[in-house]
């Protein structure tokens, strides 16, 4: 129980109001008795009461967030002095409580801190990376995963995650493609909403949940050349139809916060972009939460050649709509907004508007009543075996089977006496988890080798050889943050020896499982690549192993499409496992031995070659569409694998595509049904995908657009009718011709099937 110092009678009054409102706000008290509206009102009243007590400096303090890699006396003093409203990057509940005590017991108004962290794909239990979760095409799996992540994070005292990242990424050179849901606005929107629901629960402040943050608003995925942080030039049409929808979907799911992006958007830095953060977000979308800047993005406004100096940067970010500055050290808001207020560059009313949603968030989270975390119970929650089970299931549901010639998978154990497990990622605990994992224990990660060994049984020998080492040319800036060390690099002689040993191990086996891809720090922030080739000598190793004539199963661990054009011709089985997380090896073993059946689908178009990027399925048609696949004279311009693609151990057939009405009026829904049948003896999942194309209108529309999907589990030979609804929104788009949202009268093609090349076709018309 906290002892709060009460300095004067004014505070007695505030305390009394607080207690009354706390009772009122308590979900169990309010359920069924007070409406959401009344609860919102109570929050507003309480924030307003608090606001009236605050000095300008205390308000500016609430707008200031700082990293606390190693909290020290200076930070505690700043907190006690009311200069900090939020702290990020702590994961130790004792440290969190210590700083919280400084705020709650040491600061004049006892306003608790908001603790934030990038809880991207799990906390202590690491789930598959977001791109993998999107490949599950299963919002309920995604929601559950983020609910587990939220529960673990909240158990150590974290209140706020900087996730989901909902940036559309169509250029896999950009390393942050791993953090999002890929190329498609419809799939991206579904994943955005599912993540927000998972993190936040049913309402902002739900127990065991945390506040989510839709980032990075907006256009960050369109960084020039795929180079992280570079400018993005995105037309209004693309912004509205492609890049905005997942943000809008997060907002509709009631996301509590947004993060502004680093880069210039069409010449104006996103963090200083009032059109983006104010006109779109507040005026048009009616966002009521608060915006945090990306780390040091306010200071960057000077670097961009946008702000005159640091003071100008603070004022312009503030006016653009940034409520809270995330700063690595001391921020510009704290340093310059007090003077800006005195000089009239910002007003008290504007300051209040900026602070209000931050206070409201703290109130909704119940932090005034329960500022501290129970250090004793944290361990039990973060070590929950149930969470590990969920992580394993999610990894199994995310995997995408890209090739399975001759049905080599699932492996029949009795057929193999000696299995070779080869590759630099096969036994690397570290590389099972992907980027943005700061709170887990990598020792717990089950590697591919461990998983295979566990399940191979006594009658099958499993031999392992690493073969090659891979590393970045320019080290990741995050390397220092991750616990554990990379092994020493081999010298030339050792490298040759290891390579030959791996080939020999393959020769001595009946079957080879190769685990290739990218190390966990080769994707994520500051992890762009100019090539999509398998890094290091992996391609050479793969070719040498295939040359032994042994059957090879390639398991990919990565967060972006890689150049596997050679493998797609010469390696009989390819399983895209992504970075599966804590339970990697167990999930992969279950998949290759057939205890579970792969059912994931690609959330991006897989190019043959880096020269093709950006490559996405929803392009528009143009002159000579019959030559679409031969736009380059040297190589097919078609993808290696289309968007939405993924095989299974089952086989499926689609039939009987029906459109409810051949003609509908603008504004009406159209109901689509299709039959899907499991034509095999193996139970499995198929993702039913619905695509449309508007044949003519005020603008040209993409050749196909995903507008519905449903992952269905089918028993052997089971047939099911799947129903999907096309709504007015699905048939409306932002037109460059009218500069507005429009629904055209037109004829629409409809396709349903198992990927974006689905052939089952119908049409319907929309008339005035
Ligand atoms: C990243 C954000 C992240 C923040 C805090 C920045 O460098 O761009 O996505 O939330 O750091 O870790």
XYZ file of C-alpha atoms and ligand atoms in Angstrom:
780
model
C 0.000 0.000 0.000
C 1.372 3.413 -0.916
C 1.666 6.220 1.541
C 0.970 9.460 -0.213
C 2.161 12.670 1.344
C -0.641 15.212 1.483
C 0.792 18.709 1.641
C -2.317 20.871 1.918
C -6.104 20.913 2.042
C -6.437 21.404 -1.693
C -4.901 17.993 -2.064
C -7.276 16.483 0.424
C -10.069 17.580 -1.860
C -8.322 16.145 -4.913
C -7.764 12.909 -3.073
C -11.419 12.686 -2.139
C -12.489 13.303 -5.737
C -9.926 10.760 -6.881
C -11.172 8.074 -4.544
C -14.755 8.671 -5.587
C -13.824 8.570 -9.243
C -11.603 5.567 -8.753
C -14.589 3.662 -7.432
C -16.625 4.978 -10.281
C -13.950 4.001 -12.821
C -13.413 0.559 -11.449
C -14.588 -1.763 -14.254
C -16.327 -4.170 -11.864
C -18.160 -1.259 -10.313
C -19.163 0.262 -13.607
C -20.085 -2.874 -15.532
C -23.732 -2.782 -16.310
C -24.292 0.338 -14.214
C -22.618 3.153 -15.976
C -22.098 3.627 -19.627
C -18.774 4.021 -21.370
C -19.757 7.604 -21.938
C -20.132 8.238 -18.216
C -16.807 6.606 -17.576
C -15.173 8.820 -20.205
C -16.750 11.824 -18.589
C -15.367 10.821 -15.201
C -11.894 10.494 -16.680
C -12.172 13.901 -18.284
C -13.314 15.543 -15.052
C -10.483 14.019 -13.137
C -7.856 15.027 -15.704
C -9.265 18.543 -15.750
C -9.094 18.775 -11.959
C -5.492 17.702 -12.029
C -4.623 20.023 -14.881
C -5.832 22.965 -12.817
C -3.287 22.135 -10.135
C -0.329 21.936 -12.462
C 2.304 24.541 -13.159
C 3.422 25.078 -16.750
C 6.686 23.273 -15.984
C 4.836 20.284 -14.565
C 2.712 20.134 -17.688
C 5.774 20.219 -19.900
C 7.237 17.478 -17.712
C 4.293 15.272 -18.617
C 5.143 15.794 -22.276
C 8.666 14.491 -21.752
C 9.705 10.883 -22.061
C 13.196 9.553 -21.627
C 15.097 6.298 -22.020
C 16.392 4.727 -18.832
C 18.977 2.158 -19.832
C 20.688 2.647 -16.487
C 18.532 4.742 -14.186
C 20.616 6.918 -11.907
C 20.306 9.696 -9.353
C 19.933 12.396 -11.997
C 16.948 10.680 -13.557
C 15.320 10.216 -10.155
C 15.838 13.869 -9.397
C 14.276 14.909 -12.697
C 11.323 12.675 -11.917
C 10.916 14.132 -8.428
C 11.131 17.598 -9.941
C 8.201 16.758 -12.202
C 10.264 16.947 -15.380
C 9.438 13.477 -16.715
C 6.072 11.983 -17.575
C 7.186 8.689 -19.002
C 10.201 6.400 -18.996
C 11.011 3.741 -21.538
C 13.163 0.677 -21.806
C 13.063 -0.693 -18.273
C 12.126 -4.335 -17.792
C 13.044 -4.918 -14.157
C 10.033 -4.485 -11.842
C 12.232 -3.375 -8.950
C 13.774 -0.587 -11.013
C 10.359 0.371 -12.319
C 8.944 0.578 -8.781
C 11.923 2.621 -7.644
C 11.385 5.260 -10.310
C 7.640 5.146 -9.809
C 8.189 5.832 -6.135
C 10.200 8.920 -7.045
C 7.239 10.157 -9.103
C 4.391 9.178 -6.812
C 5.976 9.944 -3.463
C 8.598 12.460 -4.470
C 6.920 14.786 -6.950
C 4.624 17.615 -5.933
C 1.455 16.319 -7.551
C 2.219 12.592 -7.226
C 1.501 11.948 -10.880
C 2.643 8.433 -11.741
C 5.001 7.675 -14.595
C 3.948 5.777 -17.652
C 6.464 3.009 -18.397
C 6.907 2.080 -22.051
C 8.806 -0.543 -24.003
C 8.900 -1.983 -27.485
C 6.926 -5.131 -26.757
C 6.774 -6.132 -30.381
C 6.371 -9.898 -30.476
C 6.368 -11.062 -26.929
C 8.063 -10.087 -23.747
C 9.662 -12.955 -21.846
C 7.901 -15.484 -24.080
C 8.957 -14.605 -27.594
C 6.353 -15.109 -30.292
C 7.069 -15.161 -34.014
C 8.030 -11.795 -35.496
C 5.113 -9.640 -36.731
C 5.619 -10.481 -40.410
C 5.304 -14.141 -39.410
C 2.194 -13.491 -37.365
C 0.691 -11.794 -40.419
C 1.534 -14.937 -42.410
C -0.826 -16.841 -40.126
C -3.677 -14.869 -41.727
C -5.341 -15.488 -38.418
C -6.312 -12.397 -36.420
C -7.363 -14.501 -33.433
C -3.872 -16.039 -33.107
C -2.382 -12.568 -33.399
C -4.728 -11.139 -30.786
C -3.975 -13.950 -28.360
C -0.220 -13.540 -28.812
C -0.324 -9.838 -28.067
C -2.592 -10.460 -25.073
C 0.071 -12.797 -23.663
C 2.765 -10.226 -24.408
C 0.677 -7.575 -22.677
C 0.099 -9.725 -19.622
C 3.801 -10.449 -19.217
C 4.824 -6.847 -19.797
C 2.213 -5.537 -17.381
C 3.396 -8.068 -14.804
C 6.752 -6.293 -14.595
C 5.235 -2.821 -14.571
C 5.130 -1.834 -18.230
C 2.032 0.091 -19.246
C 2.587 0.923 -22.848
C 4.036 -0.776 -25.903
C 5.372 0.911 -29.015
C 3.489 -1.500 -31.202
C 1.909 -2.449 -33.492
C 4.071 -1.230 -36.334
C 1.512 -0.961 -39.089
C 3.703 0.501 -41.829
C 3.015 -1.038 -45.220
C 6.286 -2.345 -46.648
C 6.675 -3.083 -50.332
C 10.446 -2.966 -50.460
C 12.109 -5.874 -48.667
C 15.459 -4.123 -48.680
C 13.959 -2.177 -45.782
C 14.803 -4.191 -42.682
C 11.723 -3.125 -40.792
C 9.502 -5.133 -43.104
C 9.893 -7.781 -40.377
C 8.008 -5.607 -37.877
C 4.863 -5.159 -39.928
C 2.259 -7.160 -41.798
C 3.756 -6.812 -45.271
C 2.501 -5.191 -48.436
C -1.253 -5.232 -48.261
C -3.541 -2.619 -46.687
C -6.421 -5.031 -46.106
C -4.359 -7.730 -44.416
C -2.389 -4.989 -42.661
C -5.582 -3.455 -41.315
C -6.828 -6.775 -39.978
C -3.494 -7.398 -38.255
C -3.363 -3.855 -36.873
C -6.787 -4.183 -35.257
C -6.063 -7.669 -33.900
C -2.863 -6.476 -32.268
C -4.528 -3.468 -30.697
C -7.274 -5.694 -29.289
C -4.674 -8.111 -27.956
C -2.548 -5.471 -26.271
C -5.333 -3.308 -24.900
C -8.101 -5.778 -24.180
C -11.697 -4.677 -24.268
C -11.078 -1.124 -23.197
C -8.203 1.207 -22.389
C -7.109 0.305 -18.906
C -8.371 -3.294 -18.920
C -6.547 -5.350 -16.276
C -3.433 -7.254 -17.404
C -3.279 -5.240 -20.591
C -1.224 -2.345 -21.874
C -1.772 0.630 -24.130
C -0.826 0.146 -27.767
C 0.820 2.591 -30.155
C 0.252 2.618 -33.905
C 3.545 3.502 -35.542
C 5.195 5.079 -37.461
C 2.742 7.636 -38.747
C 3.095 7.614 -41.752
C 4.796 6.343 -44.871
C 7.973 5.085 -43.166
C 7.832 1.818 -45.139
C 8.300 3.749 -48.361
C 11.821 4.880 -47.429
C 13.789 5.602 -50.602
C 15.870 2.656 -51.740
C 14.692 0.699 -48.715
C 17.281 2.629 -46.707
C 16.065 3.080 -43.161
C 15.100 6.633 -42.164
C 15.310 7.965 -45.754
C 12.626 10.229 -47.153
C 9.371 8.819 -48.460
C 7.605 10.289 -51.456
C 4.114 8.904 -51.411
C 1.276 10.240 -53.526
C -1.982 11.168 -51.826
C -3.621 8.273 -53.637
C -1.111 5.789 -52.196
C -1.217 7.355 -48.749
C -4.990 7.196 -48.563
C -5.518 3.819 -50.200
C -2.421 1.931 -49.096
C -0.412 3.480 -46.257
C -3.154 5.008 -44.089
C -5.687 2.155 -43.834
C -3.838 0.075 -41.199
C -3.467 3.213 -39.049
C -7.110 3.969 -39.493
C -7.936 0.416 -38.542
C -5.804 0.664 -35.380
C -7.657 3.858 -34.543
C -11.037 2.238 -35.113
C -9.898 -0.496 -32.726
C -9.417 2.301 -30.181
C -5.618 2.434 -30.128
C -4.484 4.707 -27.320
C -1.463 6.312 -28.933
C 0.279 6.993 -32.225
C 3.992 7.431 -32.902
C 5.213 9.913 -35.464
C 7.754 8.694 -37.999
C 11.358 9.743 -38.513
C 11.448 10.509 -42.194
C 10.360 13.307 -44.486
C 6.970 12.612 -45.954
C 6.718 14.389 -49.285
C 9.199 16.972 -48.121
C 7.865 17.631 -44.630
C 9.250 15.626 -41.690
C 6.487 13.414 -40.317
C 7.231 14.602 -36.783
C 6.725 18.236 -37.785
C 3.894 17.524 -40.166
C 0.765 19.292 -38.974
C -1.280 18.070 -41.904
C -0.528 14.497 -40.883
C -0.677 14.738 -37.097
C -3.401 17.313 -36.820
C -5.516 17.685 -39.944
C -5.697 13.980 -40.734
C -5.308 12.395 -37.334
C -7.284 14.778 -35.160
C -9.612 16.681 -37.473
C -10.543 13.990 -39.960
C -10.115 10.839 -37.892
C -11.064 12.325 -34.504
C -8.194 10.661 -32.659
C -8.536 11.343 -28.938
C -5.377 9.721 -27.585
C -1.869 11.137 -27.731
C 1.048 11.170 -30.148
C 4.572 10.326 -29.071
C 7.485 11.217 -31.310
C 9.915 8.563 -32.408
C 13.153 8.568 -30.418
C 14.869 11.930 -30.863
C 12.707 12.670 -33.906
C 11.946 16.114 -32.470
C 15.641 16.969 -32.379
C 15.876 15.608 -35.930
C 13.667 18.417 -37.196
C 16.800 20.558 -37.145
C 18.776 17.843 -38.974
C 16.085 17.716 -41.657
C 16.731 21.370 -42.461
C 13.191 22.100 -41.293
C 13.576 23.711 -37.886
C 15.921 26.653 -37.400
C 17.304 25.368 -34.129
C 16.424 23.049 -31.240
C 13.935 25.532 -29.791
C 12.194 25.851 -33.122
C 12.165 22.044 -33.421
C 10.362 21.728 -30.091
C 7.778 24.371 -30.947
C 7.084 23.038 -34.429
C 6.750 19.421 -33.310
C 4.420 20.609 -30.570
C 2.302 22.621 -32.990
C 2.283 19.797 -35.512
C 0.582 17.595 -32.938
C 3.274 15.721 -31.037
C 2.058 15.437 -27.439
C 5.039 13.671 -25.962
C 8.667 13.817 -26.988
C 10.594 10.556 -26.817
C 14.175 11.561 -26.137
C 17.274 9.471 -25.677
C 18.722 11.951 -23.193
C 17.145 15.207 -22.134
C 14.623 16.404 -24.630
C 13.908 19.619 -26.462
C 10.388 19.922 -25.081
C 11.683 20.227 -21.521
C 14.490 22.524 -22.568
C 12.609 24.929 -24.825
C 8.848 24.835 -24.331
C 8.953 26.836 -21.054
C 10.541 29.779 -22.848
C 8.261 29.294 -25.861
C 5.327 29.661 -23.479
C 6.709 32.842 -21.978
C 7.319 34.261 -25.438
C 3.834 33.357 -26.576
C 4.959 30.882 -29.229
C 2.736 28.357 -27.517
C -0.255 29.070 -25.297
C -1.492 27.620 -22.013
C -4.599 26.332 -23.761
C -2.466 24.492 -26.309
C -0.307 23.085 -23.543
C -3.393 21.834 -21.723
C -4.657 20.199 -24.901
C -1.340 18.374 -25.260
C -1.186 17.192 -21.641
C -4.835 16.234 -21.232
C -4.805 12.905 -23.146
C -1.632 11.852 -21.333
C -3.246 12.405 -17.942
C -6.383 10.690 -19.148
C -4.367 7.667 -20.201
C -2.739 7.427 -16.782
C -6.128 7.698 -15.136
C -7.656 5.046 -17.377
C -4.793 2.708 -16.594
C -5.583 3.058 -12.908
C -2.071 4.261 -12.161
C -3.171 6.768 -9.557
C -4.671 3.961 -7.480
C -2.143 1.245 -8.348
C 1.115 2.869 -9.344
C 3.325 -0.043 -8.306
C 3.800 -3.487 -9.689
C 3.801 -6.589 -7.544
C 7.407 -7.694 -7.873
C 6.721 -11.092 -6.347
C 4.095 -12.231 -8.831
C 5.917 -11.103 -11.975
C 8.152 -14.174 -12.209
C 5.298 -16.626 -12.181
C 3.462 -14.805 -14.953
C 6.406 -14.350 -17.291
C 7.470 -17.965 -16.856
C 4.032 -19.424 -17.560
C 4.216 -22.715 -19.499
C 0.863 -21.838 -21.089
C 2.468 -18.831 -22.702
C 5.160 -21.073 -24.204
C 2.422 -23.304 -25.605
C 0.735 -20.316 -27.213
C 4.067 -19.250 -28.710
C 4.630 -22.705 -30.187
C 1.149 -22.807 -31.683
C 1.607 -19.344 -33.155
C 4.919 -20.409 -34.705
C 3.253 -23.432 -36.273
C 0.402 -21.337 -37.617
C 2.808 -18.762 -39.078
C 5.014 -21.113 -41.069
C 4.585 -21.072 -44.836
C 5.348 -24.137 -46.919
C 6.825 -22.811 -50.149
C 7.722 -26.042 -51.895
C 7.182 -29.730 -51.292
C 8.175 -31.714 -54.364
C 7.179 -35.337 -54.232
C 5.539 -34.807 -50.859
C 8.889 -35.162 -49.058
C 7.280 -33.407 -46.097
C 6.072 -34.438 -43.618
C 9.070 -36.635 -42.943
C 8.359 -40.248 -42.146
C 10.778 -40.934 -39.338
C 11.005 -44.625 -40.092
C 12.465 -43.764 -43.508
C 15.531 -42.005 -42.134
C 18.270 -43.502 -40.010
C 20.592 -40.497 -40.223
C 19.406 -36.937 -40.405
C 21.907 -34.126 -40.917
C 21.004 -30.720 -39.527
C 23.164 -28.110 -41.201
C 23.486 -24.361 -41.298
C 24.594 -21.301 -39.351
C 21.135 -20.797 -37.835
C 20.393 -24.435 -36.978
C 21.730 -24.312 -33.458
C 21.871 -20.596 -32.753
C 19.535 -19.825 -29.850
C 19.972 -16.199 -30.528
C 18.685 -16.365 -34.073
C 15.437 -18.114 -33.242
C 13.945 -14.926 -31.869
C 14.346 -12.076 -34.344
C 14.830 -8.403 -33.495
C 13.130 -6.352 -30.754
C 13.522 -8.911 -28.023
C 15.069 -7.395 -24.942
C 13.381 -9.114 -22.042
C 13.677 -12.797 -22.802
C 16.350 -15.314 -21.933
C 17.876 -16.570 -25.187
C 19.073 -19.697 -23.346
C 15.480 -20.781 -23.195
C 15.067 -20.710 -26.973
C 14.659 -24.145 -28.521
C 16.836 -24.301 -31.620
C 16.001 -26.166 -34.797
C 18.592 -28.781 -33.857
C 17.184 -29.252 -30.346
C 13.654 -29.582 -31.668
C 14.627 -32.133 -34.309
C 16.776 -34.116 -31.846
C 13.928 -34.226 -29.340
C 11.513 -35.691 -31.815
C 13.811 -37.862 -33.901
C 13.621 -40.711 -31.417
C 16.188 -43.312 -30.512
C 16.385 -45.038 -33.877
C 17.420 -41.979 -35.853
C 20.827 -40.327 -35.550
C 20.902 -36.576 -35.815
C 24.252 -35.075 -36.812
C 24.877 -31.358 -36.798
C 27.324 -29.147 -38.681
C 27.255 -25.385 -38.794
C 29.019 -25.114 -42.154
C 29.403 -21.349 -42.392
C 29.290 -18.266 -40.213
C 27.340 -15.163 -41.156
C 27.575 -11.625 -39.895
C 26.791 -8.033 -40.822
C 29.407 -5.859 -42.452
C 28.286 -2.910 -40.352
C 27.286 -4.120 -36.894
C 23.811 -3.506 -35.572
C 23.527 -0.595 -33.138
C 21.319 -2.895 -31.052
C 24.085 -5.458 -30.526
C 25.056 -3.820 -27.263
C 21.521 -4.030 -25.912
C 21.221 -7.760 -26.382
C 22.548 -10.068 -23.763
C 25.044 -12.735 -24.820
C 27.901 -12.678 -27.250
C 28.367 -13.834 -30.808
C 31.042 -16.506 -31.242
C 34.482 -15.469 -32.463
C 34.827 -15.411 -36.263
C 36.634 -18.378 -37.821
C 39.915 -17.882 -39.645
C 40.168 -18.930 -43.285
C 41.405 -22.419 -42.502
C 38.685 -23.050 -39.914
C 36.078 -21.759 -42.344
C 37.208 -24.237 -45.020
C 37.254 -27.067 -42.511
C 33.759 -26.292 -41.263
C 32.401 -26.038 -44.775
C 33.830 -29.453 -45.747
C 32.655 -30.977 -42.493
C 29.113 -29.874 -43.263
C 29.213 -31.359 -46.759
C 30.626 -34.582 -45.333
C 27.896 -34.676 -42.690
C 25.357 -34.355 -45.491
C 27.010 -37.190 -47.394
C 26.797 -39.471 -44.358
C 23.077 -38.840 -43.921
C 19.851 -40.034 -45.550
C 18.294 -36.594 -45.379
C 19.471 -33.043 -44.741
C 17.615 -30.287 -42.942
C 19.290 -26.963 -43.665
C 18.541 -23.928 -41.524
C 19.565 -20.858 -43.512
C 18.556 -17.214 -43.611
C 19.584 -14.122 -41.720
C 20.789 -13.637 -38.158
C 18.310 -11.919 -35.871
C 20.021 -8.548 -36.235
C 19.955 -8.596 -40.038
C 16.364 -7.345 -40.043
C 14.683 -4.668 -37.965
C 15.758 -1.090 -37.468
C 19.005 -0.049 -39.176
C 19.022 -3.359 -41.035
C 18.479 -2.454 -44.673
C 20.192 -4.509 -47.366
C 21.170 -3.793 -50.949
C 20.892 -7.500 -51.780
C 18.401 -10.220 -50.947
C 20.896 -13.060 -51.434
C 21.471 -15.530 -48.638
C 24.197 -13.755 -46.645
C 27.739 -15.084 -46.502
C 28.569 -18.439 -48.062
C 25.140 -19.956 -47.449
C 24.251 -20.256 -51.143
C 27.529 -22.075 -51.834
C 26.903 -24.376 -48.881
C 23.373 -25.072 -50.069
C 24.570 -25.918 -53.561
C 27.358 -28.154 -52.241
C 24.931 -30.023 -49.998
C 22.353 -30.437 -52.769
C 25.189 -31.753 -55.002
C 25.646 -34.693 -52.606
C 22.360 -35.990 -53.987
C 20.763 -36.311 -50.551
C 17.209 -35.040 -50.190
C 17.256 -31.557 -48.700
C 14.632 -29.683 -46.690
C 15.401 -25.991 -46.470
C 14.148 -24.210 -43.381
C 14.320 -20.457 -43.692
C 14.788 -18.225 -40.647
C 14.386 -14.651 -41.733
C 12.122 -11.624 -41.761
C 12.128 -10.623 -45.418
C 11.965 -12.490 -48.715
C 15.415 -13.706 -49.726
C 16.753 -14.678 -53.106
C 15.948 -18.381 -53.152
C 15.340 -18.595 -56.879
C 17.969 -21.348 -57.225
C 16.600 -23.242 -54.230
C 13.050 -23.020 -55.596
C 14.264 -25.111 -58.533
C 16.717 -27.463 -56.869
C 15.650 -28.012 -53.276
C 12.620 -30.290 -52.960
C 11.152 -28.785 -49.780
C 11.260 -25.211 -48.487
C 9.594 -24.194 -45.260
C 9.497 -20.488 -44.365
C 9.705 -20.561 -40.561
C 10.532 -16.843 -40.063
C 11.971 -16.071 -36.628
C 9.600 -18.310 -34.691
C 10.585 -17.247 -31.146
C 11.138 -19.088 -27.883
C 9.580 -22.329 -29.128
C 11.189 -22.306 -32.577
C 12.652 -25.803 -32.633
C 9.582 -27.496 -31.180
C 7.309 -25.806 -33.706
C 9.605 -26.602 -36.627
C 9.936 -30.244 -35.561
C 6.155 -30.527 -35.250
C 5.800 -29.148 -38.755
C 8.441 -31.240 -40.489
C 7.344 -34.442 -38.775
C 3.688 -33.752 -39.512
C 2.359 -33.248 -35.992
C 1.051 -29.995 -37.330
C 0.265 -28.990 -40.889
C 1.566 -25.737 -42.370
C -1.235 -23.349 -43.282
C 0.398 -19.913 -43.363
C 0.398 -17.747 -46.483
C 2.826 -15.094 -47.674
C 1.956 -11.559 -46.561
C 4.118 -10.184 -49.379
C 5.018 -10.910 -52.968
C 8.262 -12.877 -53.106
C 10.598 -11.469 -55.778
C 13.044 -13.554 -57.791
C 15.669 -10.923 -57.543
C 16.342 -7.675 -55.695
C 16.239 -5.799 -59.017
C 12.479 -6.360 -59.159
C 11.643 -4.516 -55.970
C 9.299 -2.909 -55.148
C 7.099 -5.742 -56.388
C 3.532 -6.152 -55.176
C 0.461 -7.853 -56.512
C -1.900 -4.853 -56.388
C -0.321 -2.964 -59.287
C -2.399 -1.330 -62.015
C -2.538 -2.570 -65.566
C -0.968 -0.621 -68.376
C 0.078 -0.887 -71.997
C 0.809 -4.431 -73.193
C -0.401 -6.307 -70.131
C 0.180 -9.565 -72.010
C 3.867 -8.779 -71.587
C 3.505 -8.115 -67.889
C 5.738 -11.066 -67.065
C 8.481 -10.110 -69.516
C 9.020 -6.456 -68.657
C 12.697 -7.226 -68.057
C 14.535 -8.800 -71.014
C 16.841 -10.816 -68.765
C 14.448 -12.455 -66.335
C 10.748 -12.998 -65.715
C 9.208 -9.960 -64.084
C 6.701 -12.176 -62.278
C 7.271 -13.022 -58.623
C 8.884 -16.221 -57.451
C 5.880 -16.784 -55.161
C 2.721 -14.682 -55.305
C 1.173 -12.785 -52.419
C -1.065 -15.048 -50.366
C 0.767 -18.195 -51.454
C 1.454 -21.179 -49.216
C 1.177 -24.948 -49.544
C -0.092 -27.513 -47.090
C 0.163 -31.248 -46.526
C -3.529 -31.255 -47.412
C -4.847 -30.274 -50.841
C -7.805 -27.992 -51.388
C -10.224 -27.282 -54.139
C -12.409 -24.222 -54.595
C -15.715 -24.269 -56.439
C -19.093 -22.657 -56.755
C -18.217 -18.974 -56.426
C -21.506 -17.112 -56.038
C -22.209 -13.411 -55.957
C -25.499 -12.703 -54.196
C -26.783 -10.203 -56.742
C -25.529 -9.482 -60.256
C -26.204 -5.810 -59.617
C -26.218 -3.691 -56.475
C -26.755 -0.018 -55.754
C -23.999 2.193 -54.428
C -23.838 1.801 -50.698
C -25.196 -1.745 -50.708
C -23.330 -4.846 -49.611
C -22.600 -7.761 -51.863
C -22.471 -11.235 -50.414
C -19.965 -13.671 -51.850
C -19.928 -17.402 -51.150
C -17.458 -20.031 -52.225
C -17.033 -23.707 -51.466
C -13.693 -24.994 -50.278
C -12.976 -28.670 -49.979
C -10.124 -30.560 -48.413
C -9.504 -33.126 -51.129
C -6.901 -35.058 -49.138
C -6.757 -37.480 -46.251
C -4.889 -34.966 -44.097
C -6.768 -32.442 -41.948
C -5.431 -28.969 -42.580
C -6.107 -25.243 -42.882
C -6.763 -23.239 -45.997
C -6.945 -19.462 -46.151
C -9.863 -18.511 -48.359
C -8.953 -15.242 -50.055
C -11.275 -12.860 -51.860
C -9.960 -10.405 -54.444
C -11.739 -7.760 -56.484
C -10.960 -5.519 -59.423
C -12.907 -2.461 -60.490
C -13.008 -2.585 -64.296
C -13.383 1.166 -64.932
C -14.057 4.375 -63.047
C -12.748 7.798 -62.161
C -9.256 6.295 -61.654
C -7.532 3.069 -62.656
C -7.691 0.576 -59.865
C -5.290 -2.256 -58.998
C -5.492 -5.426 -61.034
C -6.484 -7.206 -57.828
C -7.169 -6.122 -54.273
C -7.656 -8.378 -51.276
C -11.037 -7.621 -49.705
C -11.749 -10.620 -47.524
C -10.111 -13.702 -46.069
C -10.849 -16.485 -43.679
C -8.573 -19.213 -42.388
C -10.607 -22.396 -42.139
C -9.663 -25.778 -40.656
C -11.008 -28.678 -42.649
C -11.055 -32.362 -41.809
C -10.031 -34.827 -44.471
C -12.503 -34.495 -47.366
C -14.557 -31.897 -45.554
C -16.266 -29.295 -47.720
C -17.407 -25.964 -46.418
C -19.158 -22.925 -47.815
C -17.431 -19.713 -46.816
C -19.373 -16.484 -46.863
C -17.774 -13.061 -47.185
C -19.300 -9.640 -47.390
C -18.163 -6.848 -49.662
C -19.283 -3.596 -48.068
C -19.507 -0.074 -49.343
C -16.097 0.606 -47.787
C -14.577 -2.273 -49.732
C -15.812 -0.743 -52.967
C -14.802 2.817 -52.132
C -11.372 4.307 -52.714
C -9.593 7.629 -52.689
C -9.441 8.973 -56.214
C -6.718 11.284 -57.501
C -9.195 12.519 -60.089
C -11.744 13.839 -57.612
C -9.308 14.193 -54.697
C -11.846 12.491 -52.510
C -13.264 9.152 -51.418
C -15.500 7.830 -54.108
C -17.610 4.847 -54.984
C -17.828 4.484 -58.749
C -20.602 2.850 -60.661
C -18.671 0.070 -62.364
C -18.335 -3.616 -63.041
C -16.297 -5.589 -60.549
C -14.379 -8.812 -61.030
C -14.331 -11.153 -58.074
C -11.938 -14.030 -57.504
C -11.771 -16.482 -54.639
C -9.078 -19.018 -53.949
C -5.960 -19.910 -52.018
C -3.663 -17.087 -53.187
C -3.625 -13.877 -55.225
C -3.571 -15.779 -58.517
C -6.933 -17.421 -57.732
C -8.794 -18.286 -60.936
C -12.344 -18.893 -59.796
C -14.067 -15.790 -61.122
C -17.345 -13.937 -61.186
C -18.557 -10.375 -61.668
C -21.154 -7.978 -60.388
C -22.099 -4.415 -61.147
C -22.535 -1.374 -58.967
C -25.071 1.071 -60.308
C -26.197 4.467 -59.202
C 12.193 3.163 -33.360
C 10.818 3.002 -32.776
C 10.913 2.548 -31.347
C 11.755 3.519 -30.560
C 11.903 3.150 -29.101
C 13.091 4.023 -32.482
O 14.392 4.026 -32.931
O 12.095 3.731 -34.651
O 10.077 2.090 -33.545
O 9.636 2.428 -30.797
O 13.048 3.567 -31.140
O 12.632 2.016 -28.946
